[in-house]
Amino acid sequence: MEQRLEGIVLRYRAAILAGVAVVSVLAAIAYWDLRVENKIDSWFPESDPDYVQYREFRDLFQSEETLFVVLHAPDVFTRDVLGRIDRLTRSIETLPQVTRTLSLTNIENITGSTEAIFVDPLVPALDLDDRALAELRRRVLSDPFYPGMIVSSDGRTTVIVADIGEATAENNVAVVDAIDAAIARVAAPALEMHVAGWAAVNVVLDRLTQRDVRHGLPFTLAVLALCLGLAFRSLRVVLIINVAVLLATYWTMGAFAALGFRGTFLTVSALPGILLALALATGVHVVARFREEHARTPDLPLAVRHALRAIAAPVALTCTTTAIGFGSLVVADLAPVRHLGLFAALGMAFTCLISLTVVPIALVALPPRHLAAPNPWLERMLGKVADFDTRHHRAILAVSLVLALVSLAGMAQLRPQGSSLDYLPADSAPVEAMHFIEDHFGGASTFDVLVSGPPDVLKDPVAAQTVAAVQELLASYPETTASFAYTDLLRRMNQALHDGDPGSYRLPDTMRGIAQQLLLYETSGGTELPTLVDVSSYGTARVTARTTSFLALEESERLHDRIAERLTTLAPGSGPRLRLEISGDWALWLRLFLSLLGTMAKSLALAFAGVALMMILLMRSVWLGLIAMIPNTLPVLVAVGAMGWIGIQLDFATVMVAGIALGIAVDDTIHYLFRFRRELASGAGPTLAMRRTLTTVGKAMVTTSVVLFLGFGSMVTSSLPPHRTFAVIIALTMVIALASDLFLLPALLKLVRVAPPAQPEQGGGGILQGGMSP
């Protein structure tokens, strides 16, 4: 295979480069149109049953995303503050993306007599005198409905609610920017204002993601180029490898965009950086082997042929095992994690193709004028490592066993995180706004319960009482506040029809009474009912409560389970048959976070199975293939165990650590084993073969590990905290993986007899021949 490959690459290099240029242009065009969108739709496939139910819920109640503008003043019931609230409300109402705006100045005020009701704005005029303002304040704060819903009980904080009909990334940006501009126009020294809600969070996430792409990737590339320059001291080598790296990255991201996938902070920000580091490490192995062959012969094309013949198989295998590590993420419940895994695996295929074609062609066309001589200090150090491994292999095995046991104990303490707000810096405006609305209003997240049954069931008093019972249930938990349902409208109308008698703030007790009130509300110009009830059938009602956005995952799960259990007891035993179920995006996000631990376990198991199969095929022995997995599994155990001991929670980024680390860690093991068996085939004994392996391919292993450490480590400049955590963990894992291959792998090889290939290797061929035995 290698001989055919080297002949094809060098013979048809012009055609290959032309094809590379065409694909690169197409990939760049597709990548240019890639859009970033971090809303919940990006995290689920369209066929997911829970997501389908959520879409139906969202369409039914005419709301996709909600923004909250929180205003805090010494007293919101003043002419000045009410005027500013009104101007801000009117500015938001004019935005084409906003379907509903609710504030203290336009919220419905239901009044009436025994025969009719009237639906008017709560503040019909702003030119109120001091006495009228005091009366307004007294009436609103003593009302059972408004406090907690639109104004705080102390009258110092109020909220403007804006529903975005279609919450695309473009619409969210347009609305948030317009609201920010409107806030600037009505700002006052004593008036504090914040924009809260997940639409605002997503806008900042999108912008930070784009910032990482603009600034983070060039920084990563610069760090890697510097590392290459120090290792090879050749500008041409740096240029050749960087071009290969960029081609693999652009091809991958171009394919992602061309196939219509949605970009998120994982796929758009993290994926390119990961590919840059991995592609560069692969290029280093190719150039390092070329340098070794070029030292033997001054004939440049011949050196490239020999290098390609020797390196093709290990590069193909290492790219395959890394792709398996990424591919293991296909079991994730989170769509962006699956997408990252699939396209990172595709990126490794591109990396393999480019490294075995473009890099050799470039080395012939632009031969390095000078390649740094092998580092004698590094060679001496690796020789001492080989001697240490030979003398102390049992101690190395014992230390590794203890480290594995400690790591397993740490893994048992690993927990998923509870909020995607952790993806933003703690001092970012959306996080501060979420804290502010929680401190003054109970939260900007919503907990929804659906009560559904046959058509017109909501006109039945039993159904109305069930909805009211759900409200009482939600209000009984400290984590939820300000529940709202169509029963609130019924109570307010019933009170209005009884001349405002506080004792009449209750539900009608007949089906006819409920039907009449609902009809009166619609004919009087009320607009809130479609956001609470399926008005086409009156078969489904929504009960919504505000809840905190900062609950720990265990608390969120406990809250969900307790409410779900209690809901089963609220369905009426007689009368209409009702179904009560938790719905909305809160439940969807909870499901995603709860899946993180299982995702890591499944991806690690899948990655281990795939990589182990590759090692078994390489070793031609199940037993020895599994033994060869030990030095690759230990770094993963240490990395994940350290997360548990330190208290790092699993999130959308760190959940990928195990599978990815295993796929990457095995690369150096494969290069080691290929060279080790080559040395055995040349007649060296096991001890000498280990020494020669470490002092030759070991240098490339150290270089690529440093490259990967710096490449992943450079992601600590990311604007997103979990990406920084992911970068640190993976970077440290590369160091542990190098130590494992330098110490643990040779120690394990001391325990087994490795048979050389059946035939002597000629330039890298026949590497899979022969076998190993205990």
mmCIF file with all atom_site columns, N, CA and C in Angstrom, residues 542-570:
data_model
loop_
_atom_site.group_PDB
_atom_site.id
_atom_site.type_symbol
_atom_site.label_atom_id
_atom_site.label_alt_id
_atom_site.label_comp_id
_atom_site.label_asym_id
_atom_site.label_entity_id
_atom_site.label_seq_id
_atom_site.pdbx_PDB_ins_code
_atom_site.Cartn_x
_atom_site.Cartn_y
_atom_site.Cartn_z
_atom_site.occupancy
_atom_site.B_iso_or_equiv
_atom_site.pdbx_formal_charge
_atom_site.auth_seq_id
_atom_site.auth_comp_id
_atom_site.auth_asym_id
_atom_site.auth_atom_id
_atom_site.pdbx_PDB_model_num
ATOM 1  N N  . ARG A 1 542 ? -51.778 26.223 30.057 1.00 0.00 ? 542 ARG A N  1
ATOM 2  C CA . ARG A 1 542 ? -50.384 26.311 30.484 1.00 0.00 ? 542 ARG A CA 1
ATOM 3  C C  . ARG A 1 542 ? -50.313 27.002 31.846 1.00 0.00 ? 542 ARG A C  1
ATOM 4  N N  . VAL A 1 543 ? -49.599 26.384 32.773 1.00 0.00 ? 543 VAL A N  1
ATOM 5  C CA . VAL A 1 543 ? -49.327 27.012 34.066 1.00 0.00 ? 543 VAL A CA 1
ATOM 6  C C  . VAL A 1 543 ? -47.832 27.329 34.088 1.00 0.00 ? 543 VAL A C  1
ATOM 7  N N  . THR A 1 544 ? -47.499 28.593 34.248 1.00 0.00 ? 544 THR A N  1
ATOM 8  C CA . THR A 1 544 ? -46.107 29.034 34.190 1.00 0.00 ? 544 THR A CA 1
ATOM 9  C C  . THR A 1 544 ? -45.695 29.656 35.519 1.00 0.00 ? 544 THR A C  1
ATOM 10 N N  . ALA A 1 545 ? -44.530 29.271 35.982 1.00 0.00 ? 545 ALA A N  1
ATOM 11 C CA . ALA A 1 545 ? -43.960 29.876 37.194 1.00 0.00 ? 545 ALA A CA 1
ATOM 12 C C  . ALA A 1 545 ? -42.536 30.304 36.891 1.00 0.00 ? 545 ALA A C  1
ATOM 13 N N  . ARG A 1 546 ? -42.129 31.426 37.443 1.00 0.00 ? 546 ARG A N  1
ATOM 14 C CA . ARG A 1 546 ? -40.731 31.823 37.322 1.00 0.00 ? 546 ARG A CA 1
ATOM 15 C C  . ARG A 1 546 ? -39.909 31.019 38.315 1.00 0.00 ? 546 ARG A C  1
ATOM 16 N N  . THR A 1 547 ? -38.682 30.704 37.885 1.00 0.00 ? 547 THR A N  1
ATOM 17 C CA . THR A 1 547 ? -37.801 29.940 38.762 1.00 0.00 ? 547 THR A CA 1
ATOM 18 C C  . THR A 1 547 ? -36.379 30.428 38.613 1.00 0.00 ? 547 THR A C  1
ATOM 19 N N  . THR A 1 548 ? -35.558 30.134 39.588 1.00 0.00 ? 548 THR A N  1
ATOM 20 C CA . THR A 1 548 ? -34.175 30.568 39.567 1.00 0.00 ? 548 THR A CA 1
ATOM 21 C C  . THR A 1 548 ? -33.400 29.873 38.449 1.00 0.00 ? 548 THR A C  1
ATOM 22 N N  . SER A 1 549 ? -32.402 30.556 37.935 1.00 0.00 ? 549 SER A N  1
ATOM 23 C CA . SER A 1 549 ? -31.540 29.984 36.904 1.00 0.00 ? 549 SER A CA 1
ATOM 24 C C  . SER A 1 549 ? -30.245 29.439 37.470 1.00 0.00 ? 549 SER A C  1
ATOM 25 N N  . PHE A 1 550 ? -30.102 29.435 38.792 1.00 0.00 ? 550 PHE A N  1
ATOM 26 C CA . PHE A 1 550 ? -28.835 29.070 39.414 1.00 0.00 ? 550 PHE A CA 1
ATOM 27 C C  . PHE A 1 550 ? -28.956 27.855 40.325 1.00 0.00 ? 550 PHE A C  1
ATOM 28 N N  . LEU A 1 551 ? -29.954 27.026 40.103 1.00 0.00 ? 551 LEU A N  1
ATOM 29 C CA . LEU A 1 551 ? -30.077 25.812 40.905 1.00 0.00 ? 551 LEU A CA 1
ATOM 30 C C  . LEU A 1 551 ? -28.974 24.826 40.550 1.00 0.00 ? 551 LEU A C  1
ATOM 31 N N  . ALA A 1 552 ? -28.425 24.149 41.544 1.00 0.00 ? 552 ALA A N  1
ATOM 32 C CA . ALA A 1 552 ? -27.524 23.033 41.286 1.00 0.00 ? 552 ALA A CA 1
ATOM 33 C C  . ALA A 1 552 ? -28.315 21.916 40.607 1.00 0.00 ? 552 ALA A C  1
ATOM 34 N N  . LEU A 1 553 ? -27.606 21.089 39.853 1.00 0.00 ? 553 LEU A N  1
ATOM 35 C CA . LEU A 1 553 ? -28.304 20.062 39.080 1.00 0.00 ? 553 LEU A CA 1
ATOM 36 C C  . LEU A 1 553 ? -29.101 19.131 39.982 1.00 0.00 ? 553 LEU A C  1
ATOM 37 N N  . GLU A 1 554 ? -28.523 18.746 41.117 1.00 0.00 ? 554 GLU A N  1
ATOM 38 C CA . GLU A 1 554 ? -29.243 17.849 42.021 1.00 0.00 ? 554 GLU A CA 1
ATOM 39 C C  . GLU A 1 554 ? -30.531 18.500 42.513 1.00 0.00 ? 554 GLU A C  1
ATOM 40 N N  . GLU A 1 555 ? -30.476 19.814 42.777 1.00 0.00 ? 555 GLU A N  1
ATOM 41 C CA . GLU A 1 555 ? -31.674 20.524 43.232 1.00 0.00 ? 555 GLU A CA 1
ATOM 42 C C  . GLU A 1 555 ? -32.714 20.603 42.122 1.00 0.00 ? 555 GLU A C  1
ATOM 43 N N  . SER A 1 556 ? -32.263 20.844 40.894 1.00 0.00 ? 556 SER A N  1
ATOM 44 C CA . SER A 1 556 ? -33.190 20.901 39.764 1.00 0.00 ? 556 SER A CA 1
ATOM 45 C C  . SER A 1 556 ? -33.860 19.557 39.539 1.00 0.00 ? 556 SER A C  1
ATOM 46 N N  . GLU A 1 557 ? -33.070 18.499 39.601 1.00 0.00 ? 557 GLU A N  1
ATOM 47 C CA . GLU A 1 557 ? -33.632 17.161 39.405 1.00 0.00 ? 557 GLU A CA 1
ATOM 48 C C  . GLU A 1 557 ? -34.623 16.829 40.517 1.00 0.00 ? 557 GLU A C  1
ATOM 49 N N  . ARG A 1 558 ? -34.269 17.192 41.758 1.00 0.00 ? 558 ARG A N  1
ATOM 50 C CA . ARG A 1 558 ? -35.154 16.925 42.879 1.00 0.00 ? 558 ARG A CA 1
ATOM 51 C C  . ARG A 1 558 ? -36.458 17.713 42.742 1.00 0.00 ? 558 ARG A C  1
ATOM 52 N N  . LEU A 1 559 ? -36.344 18.977 42.324 1.00 0.00 ? 559 LEU A N  1
ATOM 53 C CA . LEU A 1 559 ? -37.542 19.787 42.121 1.00 0.00 ? 559 LEU A CA 1
ATOM 54 C C  . LEU A 1 559 ? -38.428 19.180 41.040 1.00 0.00 ? 559 LEU A C  1
ATOM 55 N N  . HIS A 1 560 ? -37.829 18.806 39.932 1.00 0.00 ? 560 HIS A N  1
ATOM 56 C CA . HIS A 1 560 ? -38.588 18.198 38.828 1.00 0.00 ? 560 HIS A CA 1
ATOM 57 C C  . HIS A 1 560 ? -39.297 16.930 39.296 1.00 0.00 ? 560 HIS A C  1
ATOM 58 N N  . ASP A 1 561 ? -38.576 16.062 39.988 1.00 0.00 ? 561 ASP A N  1
ATOM 59 C CA . ASP A 1 561 ? -39.156 14.782 40.389 1.00 0.00 ? 561 ASP A CA 1
ATOM 60 C C  . ASP A 1 561 ? -40.271 14.963 41.425 1.00 0.00 ? 561 ASP A C  1
ATOM 61 N N  . ARG A 1 562 ? -40.075 15.895 42.364 1.00 0.00 ? 562 ARG A N  1
ATOM 62 C CA . ARG A 1 562 ? -41.102 16.121 43.378 1.00 0.00 ? 562 ARG A CA 1
ATOM 63 C C  . ARG A 1 562 ? -42.377 16.672 42.747 1.00 0.00 ? 562 ARG A C  1
ATOM 64 N N  . ILE A 1 563 ? -42.218 17.627 41.841 1.00 0.00 ? 563 ILE A N  1
ATOM 65 C CA . ILE A 1 563 ? -43.396 18.196 41.195 1.00 0.00 ? 563 ILE A CA 1
ATOM 66 C C  . ILE A 1 563 ? -44.072 17.155 40.315 1.00 0.00 ? 563 ILE A C  1
ATOM 67 N N  . ALA A 1 564 ? -43.283 16.389 39.571 1.00 0.00 ? 564 ALA A N  1
ATOM 68 C CA . ALA A 1 564 ? -43.866 15.352 38.715 1.00 0.00 ? 564 ALA A CA 1
ATOM 69 C C  . ALA A 1 564 ? -44.661 14.339 39.541 1.00 0.00 ? 564 ALA A C  1
ATOM 70 N N  . GLU A 1 565 ? -44.112 13.965 40.692 1.00 0.00 ? 565 GLU A N  1
ATOM 71 C CA . GLU A 1 565 ? -44.807 13.012 41.557 1.00 0.00 ? 565 GLU A CA 1
ATOM 72 C C  . GLU A 1 565 ? -46.105 13.607 42.107 1.00 0.00 ? 565 GLU A C  1
ATOM 73 N N  . ARG A 1 566 ? -46.041 14.866 42.518 1.00 0.00 ? 566 ARG A N  1
ATOM 74 C CA . ARG A 1 566 ? -47.232 15.510 43.069 1.00 0.00 ? 566 ARG A CA 1
ATOM 75 C C  . ARG A 1 566 ? -48.307 15.714 41.998 1.00 0.00 ? 566 ARG A C  1
ATOM 76 N N  . LEU A 1 567 ? -47.883 15.944 40.764 1.00 0.00 ? 567 LEU A N  1
ATOM 77 C CA . LEU A 1 567 ? -48.862 16.151 39.689 1.00 0.00 ? 567 LEU A CA 1
ATOM 78 C C  . LEU A 1 567 ? -49.751 14.922 39.503 1.00 0.00 ? 567 LEU A C  1
ATOM 79 N N  . THR A 1 568 ? -49.197 13.751 39.754 1.00 0.00 ? 568 THR A N  1
ATOM 80 C CA . THR A 1 568 ? -50.002 12.532 39.593 1.00 0.00 ? 568 THR A CA 1
ATOM 81 C C  . THR A 1 568 ? -51.147 12.477 40.585 1.00 0.00 ? 568 THR A C  1
ATOM 82 N N  . THR A 1 569 ? -51.026 13.209 41.687 1.00 0.00 ? 569 THR A N  1
ATOM 83 C CA . THR A 1 569 ? -52.084 13.196 42.698 1.00 0.00 ? 569 THR A CA 1
ATOM 84 C C  . THR A 1 569 ? -53.132 14.286 42.466 1.00 0.00 ? 569 THR A C  1
ATOM 85 N N  . LEU A 1 570 ? -52.867 15.207 41.516 1.00 0.00 ? 570 LEU A N  1
ATOM 86 C CA . LEU A 1 570 ? -53.789 16.317 41.299 1.00 0.00 ? 570 LEU A CA 1
ATOM 87 C C  . LEU A 1 570 ? -54.836 16.040 40.231 1.00 0.00 ? 570 LEU A C  1
#
